[in-house]
mmCIF file of C-alpha atoms in Angstrom:
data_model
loop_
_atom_site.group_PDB
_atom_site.id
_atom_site.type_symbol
_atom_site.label_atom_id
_atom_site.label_comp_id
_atom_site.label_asym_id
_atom_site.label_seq_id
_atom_site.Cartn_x
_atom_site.Cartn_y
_atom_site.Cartn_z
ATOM 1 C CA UNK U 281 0.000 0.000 0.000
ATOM 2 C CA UNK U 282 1.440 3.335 -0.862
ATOM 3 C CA UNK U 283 2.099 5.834 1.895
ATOM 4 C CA UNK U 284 3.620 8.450 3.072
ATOM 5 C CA UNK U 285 4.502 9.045 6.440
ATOM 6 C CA UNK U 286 5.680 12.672 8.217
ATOM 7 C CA UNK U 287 7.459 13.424 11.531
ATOM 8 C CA UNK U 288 7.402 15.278 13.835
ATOM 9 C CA UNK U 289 3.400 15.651 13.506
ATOM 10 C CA UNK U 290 4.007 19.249 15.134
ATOM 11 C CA UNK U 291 6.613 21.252 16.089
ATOM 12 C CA UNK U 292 7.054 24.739 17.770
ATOM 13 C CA UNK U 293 10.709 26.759 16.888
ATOM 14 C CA UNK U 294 11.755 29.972 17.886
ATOM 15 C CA UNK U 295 11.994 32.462 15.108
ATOM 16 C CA UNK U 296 15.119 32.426 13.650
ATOM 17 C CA UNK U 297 16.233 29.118 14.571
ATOM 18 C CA UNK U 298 16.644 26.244 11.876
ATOM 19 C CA UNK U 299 14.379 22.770 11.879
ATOM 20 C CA UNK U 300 13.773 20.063 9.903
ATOM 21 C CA UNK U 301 11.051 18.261 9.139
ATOM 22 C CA UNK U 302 10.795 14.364 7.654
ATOM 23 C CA UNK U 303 8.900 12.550 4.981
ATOM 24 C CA UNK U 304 8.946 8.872 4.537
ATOM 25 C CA UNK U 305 7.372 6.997 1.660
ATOM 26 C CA UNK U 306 6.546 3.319 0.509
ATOM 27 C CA UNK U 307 4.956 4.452 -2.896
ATOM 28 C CA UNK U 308 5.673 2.666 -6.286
ATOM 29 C CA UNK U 309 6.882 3.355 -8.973
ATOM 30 C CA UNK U 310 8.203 6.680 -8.439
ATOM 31 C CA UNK U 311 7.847 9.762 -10.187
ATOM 32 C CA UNK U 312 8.334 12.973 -7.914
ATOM 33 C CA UNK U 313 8.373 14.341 -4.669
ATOM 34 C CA UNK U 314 6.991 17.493 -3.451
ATOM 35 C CA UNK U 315 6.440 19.478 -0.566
ATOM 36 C CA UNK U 316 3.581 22.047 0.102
ATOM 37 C CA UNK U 317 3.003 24.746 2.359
ATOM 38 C CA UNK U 318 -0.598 25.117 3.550
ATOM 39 C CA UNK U 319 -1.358 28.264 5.861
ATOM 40 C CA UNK U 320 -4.598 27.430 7.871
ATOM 41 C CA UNK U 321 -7.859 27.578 5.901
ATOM 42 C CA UNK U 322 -6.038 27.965 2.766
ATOM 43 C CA UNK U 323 -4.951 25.869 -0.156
ATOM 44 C CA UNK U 324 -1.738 23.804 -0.215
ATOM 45 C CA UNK U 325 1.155 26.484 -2.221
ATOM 46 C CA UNK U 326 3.949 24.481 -3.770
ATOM 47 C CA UNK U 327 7.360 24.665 -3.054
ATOM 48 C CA UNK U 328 9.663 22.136 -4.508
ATOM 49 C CA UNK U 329 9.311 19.548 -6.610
ATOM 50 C CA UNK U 330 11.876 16.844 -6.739
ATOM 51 C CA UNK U 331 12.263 13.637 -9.129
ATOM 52 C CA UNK U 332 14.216 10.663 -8.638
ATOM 53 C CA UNK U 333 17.738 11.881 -10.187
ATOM 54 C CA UNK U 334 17.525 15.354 -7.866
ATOM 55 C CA UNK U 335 19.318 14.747 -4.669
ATOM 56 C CA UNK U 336 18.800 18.484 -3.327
ATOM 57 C CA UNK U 337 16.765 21.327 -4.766
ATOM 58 C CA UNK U 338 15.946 24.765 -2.948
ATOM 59 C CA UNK U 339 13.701 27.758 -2.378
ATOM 60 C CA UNK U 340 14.676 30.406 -0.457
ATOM 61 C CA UNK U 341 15.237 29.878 2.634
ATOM 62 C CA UNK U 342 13.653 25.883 2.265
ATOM 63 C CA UNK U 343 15.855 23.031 1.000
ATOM 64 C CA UNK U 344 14.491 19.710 0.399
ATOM 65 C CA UNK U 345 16.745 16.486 -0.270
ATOM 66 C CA UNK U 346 15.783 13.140 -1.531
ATOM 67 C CA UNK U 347 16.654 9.742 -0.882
ATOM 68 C CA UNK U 348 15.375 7.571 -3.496
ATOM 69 C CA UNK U 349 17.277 4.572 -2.023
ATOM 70 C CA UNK U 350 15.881 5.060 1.116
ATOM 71 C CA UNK U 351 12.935 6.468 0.232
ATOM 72 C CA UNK U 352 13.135 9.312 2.968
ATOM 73 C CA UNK U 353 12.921 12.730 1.994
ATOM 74 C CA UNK U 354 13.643 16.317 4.757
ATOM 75 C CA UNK U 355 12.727 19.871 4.221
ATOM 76 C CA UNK U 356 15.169 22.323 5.889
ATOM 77 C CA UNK U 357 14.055 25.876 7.008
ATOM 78 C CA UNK U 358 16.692 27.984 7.608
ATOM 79 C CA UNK U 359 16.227 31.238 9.724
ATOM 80 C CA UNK U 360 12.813 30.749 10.570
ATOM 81 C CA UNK U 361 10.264 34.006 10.592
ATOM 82 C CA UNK U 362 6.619 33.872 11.730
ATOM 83 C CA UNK U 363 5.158 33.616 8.163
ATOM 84 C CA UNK U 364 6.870 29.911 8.267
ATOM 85 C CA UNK U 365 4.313 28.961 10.482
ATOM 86 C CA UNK U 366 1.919 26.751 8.777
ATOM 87 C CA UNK U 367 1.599 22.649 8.078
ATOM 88 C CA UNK U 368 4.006 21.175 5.451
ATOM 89 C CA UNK U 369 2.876 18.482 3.191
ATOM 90 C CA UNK U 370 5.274 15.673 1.669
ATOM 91 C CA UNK U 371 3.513 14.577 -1.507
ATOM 92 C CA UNK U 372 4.544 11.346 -3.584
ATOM 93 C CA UNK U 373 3.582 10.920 -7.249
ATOM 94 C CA UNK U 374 3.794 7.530 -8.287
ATOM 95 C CA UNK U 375 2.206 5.637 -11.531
ATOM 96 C CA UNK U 376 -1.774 4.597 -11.738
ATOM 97 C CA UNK U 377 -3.663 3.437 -14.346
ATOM 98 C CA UNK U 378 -7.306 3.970 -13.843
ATOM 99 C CA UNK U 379 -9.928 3.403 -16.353
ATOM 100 C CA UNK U 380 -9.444 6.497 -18.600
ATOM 101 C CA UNK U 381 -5.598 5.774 -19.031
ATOM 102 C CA UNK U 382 -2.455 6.247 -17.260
ATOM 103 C CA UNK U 383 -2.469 9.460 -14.996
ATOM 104 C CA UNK U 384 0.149 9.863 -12.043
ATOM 105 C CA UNK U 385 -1.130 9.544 -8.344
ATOM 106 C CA UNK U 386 -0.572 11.399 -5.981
ATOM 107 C CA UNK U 387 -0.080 10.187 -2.204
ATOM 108 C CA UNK U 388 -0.396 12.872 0.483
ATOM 109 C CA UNK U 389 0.908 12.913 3.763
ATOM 110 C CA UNK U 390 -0.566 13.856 6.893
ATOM 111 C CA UNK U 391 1.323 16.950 7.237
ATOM 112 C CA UNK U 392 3.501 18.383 10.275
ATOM 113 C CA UNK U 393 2.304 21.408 11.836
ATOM 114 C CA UNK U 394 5.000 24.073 12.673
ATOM 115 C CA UNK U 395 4.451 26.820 14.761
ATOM 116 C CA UNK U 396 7.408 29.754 14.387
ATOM 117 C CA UNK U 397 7.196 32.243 18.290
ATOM 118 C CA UNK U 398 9.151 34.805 19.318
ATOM 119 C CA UNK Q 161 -3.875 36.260 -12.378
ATOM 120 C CA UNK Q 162 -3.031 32.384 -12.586
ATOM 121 C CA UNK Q 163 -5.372 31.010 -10.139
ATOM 122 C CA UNK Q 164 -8.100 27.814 -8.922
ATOM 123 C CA UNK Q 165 -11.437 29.448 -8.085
ATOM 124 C CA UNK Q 166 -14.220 27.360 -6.147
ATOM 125 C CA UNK Q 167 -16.993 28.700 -4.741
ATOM 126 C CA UNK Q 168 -18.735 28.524 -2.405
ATOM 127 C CA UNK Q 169 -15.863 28.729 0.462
ATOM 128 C CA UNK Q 170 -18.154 27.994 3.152
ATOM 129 C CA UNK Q 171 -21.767 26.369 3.540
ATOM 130 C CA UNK Q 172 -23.988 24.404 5.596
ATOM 131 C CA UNK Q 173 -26.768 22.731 4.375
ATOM 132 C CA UNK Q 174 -28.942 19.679 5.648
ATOM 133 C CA UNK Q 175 -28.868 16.157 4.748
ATOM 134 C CA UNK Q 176 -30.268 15.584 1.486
ATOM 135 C CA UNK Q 177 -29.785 18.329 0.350
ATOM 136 C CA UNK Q 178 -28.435 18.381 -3.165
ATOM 137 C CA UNK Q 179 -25.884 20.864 -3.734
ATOM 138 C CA UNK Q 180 -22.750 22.058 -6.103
ATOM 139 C CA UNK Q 181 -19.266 23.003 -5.216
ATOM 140 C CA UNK Q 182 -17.798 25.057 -8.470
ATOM 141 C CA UNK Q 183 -14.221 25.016 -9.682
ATOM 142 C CA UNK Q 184 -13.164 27.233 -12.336
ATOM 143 C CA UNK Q 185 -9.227 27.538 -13.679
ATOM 144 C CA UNK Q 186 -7.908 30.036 -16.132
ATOM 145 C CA UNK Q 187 -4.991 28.456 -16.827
ATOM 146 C CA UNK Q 188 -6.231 26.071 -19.911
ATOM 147 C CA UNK Q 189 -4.908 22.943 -17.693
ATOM 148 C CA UNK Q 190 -5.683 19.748 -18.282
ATOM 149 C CA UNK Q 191 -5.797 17.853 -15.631
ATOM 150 C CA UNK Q 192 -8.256 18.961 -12.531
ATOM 151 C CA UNK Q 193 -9.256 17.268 -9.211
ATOM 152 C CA UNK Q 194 -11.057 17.352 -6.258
ATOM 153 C CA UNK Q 195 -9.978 16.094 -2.534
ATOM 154 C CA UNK Q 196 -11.176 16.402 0.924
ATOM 155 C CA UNK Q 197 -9.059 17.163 3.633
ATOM 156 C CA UNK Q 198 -9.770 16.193 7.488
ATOM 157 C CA UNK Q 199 -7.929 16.107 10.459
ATOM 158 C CA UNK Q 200 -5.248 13.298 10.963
ATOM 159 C CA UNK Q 201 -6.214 12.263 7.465
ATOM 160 C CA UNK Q 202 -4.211 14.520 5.041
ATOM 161 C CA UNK Q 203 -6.008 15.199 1.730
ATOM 162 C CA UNK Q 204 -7.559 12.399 -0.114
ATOM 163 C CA UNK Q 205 -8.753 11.922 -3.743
ATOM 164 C CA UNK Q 206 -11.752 12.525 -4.592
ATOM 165 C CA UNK Q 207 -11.930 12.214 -8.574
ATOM 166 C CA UNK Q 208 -10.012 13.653 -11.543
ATOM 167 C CA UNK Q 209 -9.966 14.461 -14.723
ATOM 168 C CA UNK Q 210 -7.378 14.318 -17.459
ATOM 169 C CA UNK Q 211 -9.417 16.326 -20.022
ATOM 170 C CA UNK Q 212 -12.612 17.515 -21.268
ATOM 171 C CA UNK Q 213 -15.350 14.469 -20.913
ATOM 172 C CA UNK Q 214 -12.881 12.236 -19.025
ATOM 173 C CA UNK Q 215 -13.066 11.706 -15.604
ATOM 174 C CA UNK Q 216 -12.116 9.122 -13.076
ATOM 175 C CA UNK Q 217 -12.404 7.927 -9.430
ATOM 176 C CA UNK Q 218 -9.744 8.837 -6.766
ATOM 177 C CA UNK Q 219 -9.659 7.248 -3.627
ATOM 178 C CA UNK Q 220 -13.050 8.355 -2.082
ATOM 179 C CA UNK Q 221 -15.625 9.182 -4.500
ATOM 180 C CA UNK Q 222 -18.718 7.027 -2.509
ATOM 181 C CA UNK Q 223 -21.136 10.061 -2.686
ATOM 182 C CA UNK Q 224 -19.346 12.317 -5.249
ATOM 183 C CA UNK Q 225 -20.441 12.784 -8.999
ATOM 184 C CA UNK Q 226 -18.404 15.505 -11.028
ATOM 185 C CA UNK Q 227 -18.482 16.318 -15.016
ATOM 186 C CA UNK Q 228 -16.096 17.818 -16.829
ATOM 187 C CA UNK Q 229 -18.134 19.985 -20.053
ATOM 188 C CA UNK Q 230 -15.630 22.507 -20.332
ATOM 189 C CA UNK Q 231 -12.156 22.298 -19.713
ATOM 190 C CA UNK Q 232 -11.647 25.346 -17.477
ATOM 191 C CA UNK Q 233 -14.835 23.959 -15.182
ATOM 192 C CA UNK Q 234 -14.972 20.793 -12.748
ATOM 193 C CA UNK Q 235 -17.876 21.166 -10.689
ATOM 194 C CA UNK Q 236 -18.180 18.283 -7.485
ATOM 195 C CA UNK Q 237 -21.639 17.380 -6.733
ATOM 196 C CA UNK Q 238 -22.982 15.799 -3.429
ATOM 197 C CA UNK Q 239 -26.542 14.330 -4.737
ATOM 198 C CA UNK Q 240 -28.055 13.341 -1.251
ATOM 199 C CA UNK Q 241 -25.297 14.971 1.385
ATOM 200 C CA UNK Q 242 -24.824 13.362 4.753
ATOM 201 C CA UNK Q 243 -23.154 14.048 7.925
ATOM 202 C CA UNK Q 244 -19.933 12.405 7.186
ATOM 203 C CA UNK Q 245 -19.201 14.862 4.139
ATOM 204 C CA UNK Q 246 -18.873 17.649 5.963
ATOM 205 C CA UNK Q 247 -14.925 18.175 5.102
ATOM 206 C CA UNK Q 248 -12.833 20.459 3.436
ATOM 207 C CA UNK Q 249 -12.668 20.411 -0.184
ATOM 208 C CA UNK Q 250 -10.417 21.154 -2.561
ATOM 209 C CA UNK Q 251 -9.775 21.979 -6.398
ATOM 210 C CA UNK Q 252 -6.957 21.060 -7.812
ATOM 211 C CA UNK Q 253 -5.411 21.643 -11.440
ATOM 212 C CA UNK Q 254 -2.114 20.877 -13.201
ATOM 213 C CA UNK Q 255 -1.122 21.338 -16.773
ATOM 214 C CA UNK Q 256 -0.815 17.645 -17.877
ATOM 215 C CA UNK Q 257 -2.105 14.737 -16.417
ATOM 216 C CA UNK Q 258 0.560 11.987 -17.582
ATOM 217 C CA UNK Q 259 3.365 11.909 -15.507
ATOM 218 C CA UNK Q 260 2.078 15.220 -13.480
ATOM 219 C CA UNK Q 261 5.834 16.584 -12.988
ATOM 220 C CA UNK Q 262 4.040 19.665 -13.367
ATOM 221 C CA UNK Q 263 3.105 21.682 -10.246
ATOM 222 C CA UNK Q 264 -0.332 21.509 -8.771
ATOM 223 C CA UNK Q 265 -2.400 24.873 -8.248
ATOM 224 C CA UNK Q 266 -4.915 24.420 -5.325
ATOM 225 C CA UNK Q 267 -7.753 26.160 -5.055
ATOM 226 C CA UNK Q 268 -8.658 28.007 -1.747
ATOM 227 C CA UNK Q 269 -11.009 25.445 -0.272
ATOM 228 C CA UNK Q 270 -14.507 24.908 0.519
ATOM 229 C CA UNK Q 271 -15.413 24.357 4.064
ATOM 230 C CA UNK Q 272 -18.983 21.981 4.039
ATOM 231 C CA UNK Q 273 -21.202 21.297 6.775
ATOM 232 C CA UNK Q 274 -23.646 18.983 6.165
ATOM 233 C CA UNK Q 275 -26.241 18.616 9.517
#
């Protein structure tokens, strides 16, 4: 069964410091890996998107890595500021074929909640 | 302005109640989708679409219908709503559906009470 699995579930920082949240997956076959940003009450808001020869890829002040061996991906924040607070999604597109033809799936995580204080 | 519009963001109706949730893109995607999202579940799959008149189940479509007329327009209907559809819903679209290594737009969600 594919899954994806996040940790911590939630996690309060100090502005300014650094964290780093984890993403673990069992889905297959592989295609990408993404993480979202979803302030409360809004839609998720992209931020990377990484496929299976990418082993680091950044934004700002995020930088996710992939393990495709492992199967274990981390997003980094560096410098954290109050607008960071918000739950982060690890999303895993792997291969489906439904009835009307091959379209990827996409397996979401539960999210981890971060909360940045002063 | 790029952007996933659904409407309504919030409503409460009563069981049995039909009603519509509207998605409209501008961005002449391809692929669209709706999922629900509640607590300690993440967001799950409603149905898709990969293009105009083609439309498949996700993960949880018990109690969904959707059509897909236009390409810009993927409207999620709830024929006979009950209690345990009140969720969070969401519109998704992406430019292509094959392969989708193209980033997803979300819309702004729809928060449904059903009582």
């Amino acid at each position: 069964k594919n899954q994806v699995e996040q940790s911590p579930q939630s996690l309060i920082i100090l502005e300014g410091k650094n964290c780093t949240l984890q993403c673990n997956y069992t889905v297959s076959p592989f295609s990408n890996l993404r993480w979202y940003k979803q302030d409360t009450g809004r839609g998720p808001v992209s931020l990377t998107i990484m496929t299976f020869s990418e082993n680091t890829k950044s934004n700002g002040r995020y930088t996710a890595t992939l393990d495709a061996d492992t199967k274990q991906s981390s997003l980094h924040i560096t410098a954290s500021q109050l607008s960071d607070s918000a739950s982060y999604i690890c999303v895993v597109s792997g291969g489906r074929r439904g009835v009307t033809g091959t379209a990827s799936k996409l397996t979401f995580g539960t999210g981890t909640r971060l909360q940045v204080t002063l | 302005e790029a952007q996933v519009t659904q409407n309504p963001r919030y409503l409460i109706t009563v069981t049995g109640k039909k009603l519509t949730v509207t998605c409209s893109q501008n961005m002449n995607h391809e692929y669209m989708s709706w999922y629900r999202q509640d607590p300690g579940l993440g967001l799950r799959q409603i149905y898709y679409s990969m293009n105009v008149e083609v439309t498949d189940k996700g993960d949880v479509p018990e109690g969904y219908k959707v059509s897909r007329k236009e390409k810009r327009n993927f409207p999620l209907i709830l024929e006979s709503p009950s209690p345990n559809q009140t969720s969070l819903y969401f519109c998704a679209s992406s430019r292509k559906a094959g392969g989708l290594t193209g980033e997803l737009f979300f819309g702004e969600g729809s928060r449904l009470t059903v009582l």
